[in-house]
Amino acid sequence: ETGVTQTPRHLVMGMTNKKSLKCEQHLGHNAMYWYKQSAKKPLELMFVYNFKEQTENNSVPSRFSPECPNSSHLFLHLHTLQPEDSALYLCASSPRSMDRGESEQYFGPGTRLTVT
Amino acid sequence: SQQGEEDPQALSIQEGENATMNCSYKTSINNLQWYRQNSGRGLVHLILIRSNEREKHSGRLRVTLDTSKKSSSLLITASRAADTASYFCATDDVRDFGNEKLTFGTGTRLTIIP
């Protein structure tokens, strides 16, 4: 694998549940990302963290709440989701560098979320 | 159309043939990257080409970039069954300097027929 792990791999939750997705990277990177991948849509960037600070919130509904306690861990807290939130949620990390050539991202395997 | 739009959406070829996928984008970029995704899994970085480069090779992969046309192509030579996957281009917009943000396209679904 790529050094980025995600748990759980599959999650089924009701609309009134609260759950959290976890991402951990073992690559020493300083930037981490959450993406949403729905069928037949481009990968949607949700949040970006650089050095534990959130630098991007791509108009994500407040029912998704990210947390980055340190540069190796990233969480996505979920509450009162809708069925249209069912998707593959991908975490990624990248080196944080002023050299623009180092922007490649390393992805985890994703969490397949189903909201019932 | 979307930033980073791939063409075709789906491609099926015989094993051993070459596969070519194209990507068009709209803005000025620092670099363009190609990723592969096996079904239901995470994306894997394949190759990065900078805006001042025109062609790059990595093993059986060849990427070209034409910044005047805002387009890129990915060529996979001598395809193998294991190349079956979705392929995405991603652009690093010059306006996002310092934010390490990529914009992905909708992808090309490549199927290699044994």
PDB file of N, CA and C in Angstrom, chain A residues 100 103, chain B residues 28-32 48-52 65 91-98:
ATOM      1  N   ARG A 100       7.339  23.434  -6.436  1.00  0.00           N
ATOM      2  CA  ARG A 100       6.050  23.054  -7.007  1.00  0.00           C
ATOM      3  C   ARG A 100       6.053  21.673  -7.615  1.00  0.00           C
ATOM      4  N   SER A 103       4.050  18.142  -5.597  1.00  0.00           N
ATOM      5  CA  SER A 103       2.643  18.207  -5.221  1.00  0.00           C
ATOM      6  C   SER A 103       1.919  16.891  -5.470  1.00  0.00           C
TER       7      SER A 103
ATOM      8  N   SER B  28      -4.274  28.180 -16.251  1.00  0.00           N
ATOM      9  CA  SER B  28      -2.816  28.052 -16.290  1.00  0.00           C
ATOM     10  C   SER B  28      -2.372  27.168 -15.137  1.00  0.00           C
ATOM     11  N   ILE B  29      -1.432  26.292 -15.437  1.00  0.00           N
ATOM     12  CA  ILE B  29      -1.062  25.285 -14.443  1.00  0.00           C
ATOM     13  C   ILE B  29       0.432  25.313 -14.131  1.00  0.00           C
ATOM     14  N   ASN B  30       0.760  24.794 -12.948  1.00  0.00           N
ATOM     15  CA  ASN B  30       2.161  24.558 -12.592  1.00  0.00           C
ATOM     16  C   ASN B  30       2.613  23.203 -13.110  1.00  0.00           C
ATOM     17  N   ASN B  31       1.739  22.215 -12.954  1.00  0.00           N
ATOM     18  CA  ASN B  31       2.043  20.887 -13.455  1.00  0.00           C
ATOM     19  C   ASN B  31       0.753  20.113 -13.682  1.00  0.00           C
ATOM     20  N   LEU B  32       0.876  18.997 -14.361  1.00  0.00           N
ATOM     21  CA  LEU B  32      -0.258  18.108 -14.607  1.00  0.00           C
ATOM     22  C   LEU B  32       0.179  16.704 -14.222  1.00  0.00           C
ATOM     23  N   LEU B  48       4.181  12.895 -13.261  1.00  0.00           N
ATOM     24  CA  LEU B  48       3.957  14.343 -13.173  1.00  0.00           C
ATOM     25  C   LEU B  48       4.750  15.013 -14.276  1.00  0.00           C
ATOM     26  N   ILE B  49       4.122  15.945 -14.959  1.00  0.00           N
ATOM     27  CA  ILE B  49       4.817  16.716 -15.988  1.00  0.00           C
ATOM     28  C   ILE B  49       4.650  18.199 -15.669  1.00  0.00           C
ATOM     29  N   ARG B  50       5.765  18.914 -15.658  1.00  0.00           N
ATOM     30  CA  ARG B  50       5.730  20.337 -15.312  1.00  0.00           C
ATOM     31  C   ARG B  50       5.293  21.160 -16.524  1.00  0.00           C
ATOM     32  N   SER B  51       4.876  22.372 -16.261  1.00  0.00           N
ATOM     33  CA  SER B  51       4.343  23.200 -17.336  1.00  0.00           C
ATOM     34  C   SER B  51       5.397  23.575 -18.375  1.00  0.00           C
ATOM     35  N   ASN B  52       6.673  23.496 -18.008  1.00  0.00           N
ATOM     36  CA  ASN B  52       7.728  23.828 -18.974  1.00  0.00           C
ATOM     37  C   ASN B  52       8.271  22.585 -19.692  1.00  0.00           C
ATOM     38  N   LEU B  65       2.426  17.150 -23.000  1.00  0.00           N
ATOM     39  CA  LEU B  65       1.718  18.341 -22.507  1.00  0.00           C
ATOM     40  C   LEU B  65       1.845  19.449 -23.534  1.00  0.00           C
ATOM     41  N   THR B  91      -4.729  18.677 -12.275  1.00  0.00           N
ATOM     42  CA  THR B  91      -3.954  19.885 -12.539  1.00  0.00           C
ATOM     43  C   THR B  91      -3.706  20.670 -11.254  1.00  0.00           C
ATOM     44  N   ASP B  92      -2.538  21.275 -11.216  1.00  0.00           N
ATOM     45  CA  ASP B  92      -2.100  22.110 -10.101  1.00  0.00           C
ATOM     46  C   ASP B  92      -2.134  23.546 -10.619  1.00  0.00           C
ATOM     47  N   ASP B  93      -3.165  24.281 -10.249  1.00  0.00           N
ATOM     48  CA  ASP B  93      -3.444  25.609 -10.774  1.00  0.00           C
ATOM     49  C   ASP B  93      -2.448  26.634 -10.218  1.00  0.00           C
ATOM     50  N   VAL B  94      -1.937  27.517 -11.076  1.00  0.00           N
ATOM     51  CA  VAL B  94      -0.985  28.537 -10.612  1.00  0.00           C
ATOM     52  C   VAL B  94      -1.605  29.459  -9.566  1.00  0.00           C
ATOM     53  N   ARG B  95      -2.930  29.615  -9.599  1.00  0.00           N
ATOM     54  CA  ARG B  95      -3.589  30.504  -8.631  1.00  0.00           C
ATOM     55  C   ARG B  95      -3.619  29.891  -7.244  1.00  0.00           C
ATOM     56  N   ASP B  96      -3.357  28.592  -7.134  1.00  0.00           N
ATOM     57  CA  ASP B  96      -3.422  27.909  -5.844  1.00  0.00           C
ATOM     58  C   ASP B  96      -2.053  27.752  -5.212  1.00  0.00           C
ATOM     59  N   PHE B  97      -1.118  28.590  -5.619  1.00  0.00           N
ATOM     60  CA  PHE B  97       0.238  28.490  -5.071  1.00  0.00           C
ATOM     61  C   PHE B  97       0.191  28.523  -3.553  1.00  0.00           C
ATOM     62  N   GLY B  98       0.866  27.549  -2.959  1.00  0.00           N
ATOM     63  CA  GLY B  98       0.924  27.471  -1.512  1.00  0.00           C
ATOM     64  C   GLY B  98      -0.180  26.652  -0.900  1.00  0.00           C
TER      65      GLY B  98
END
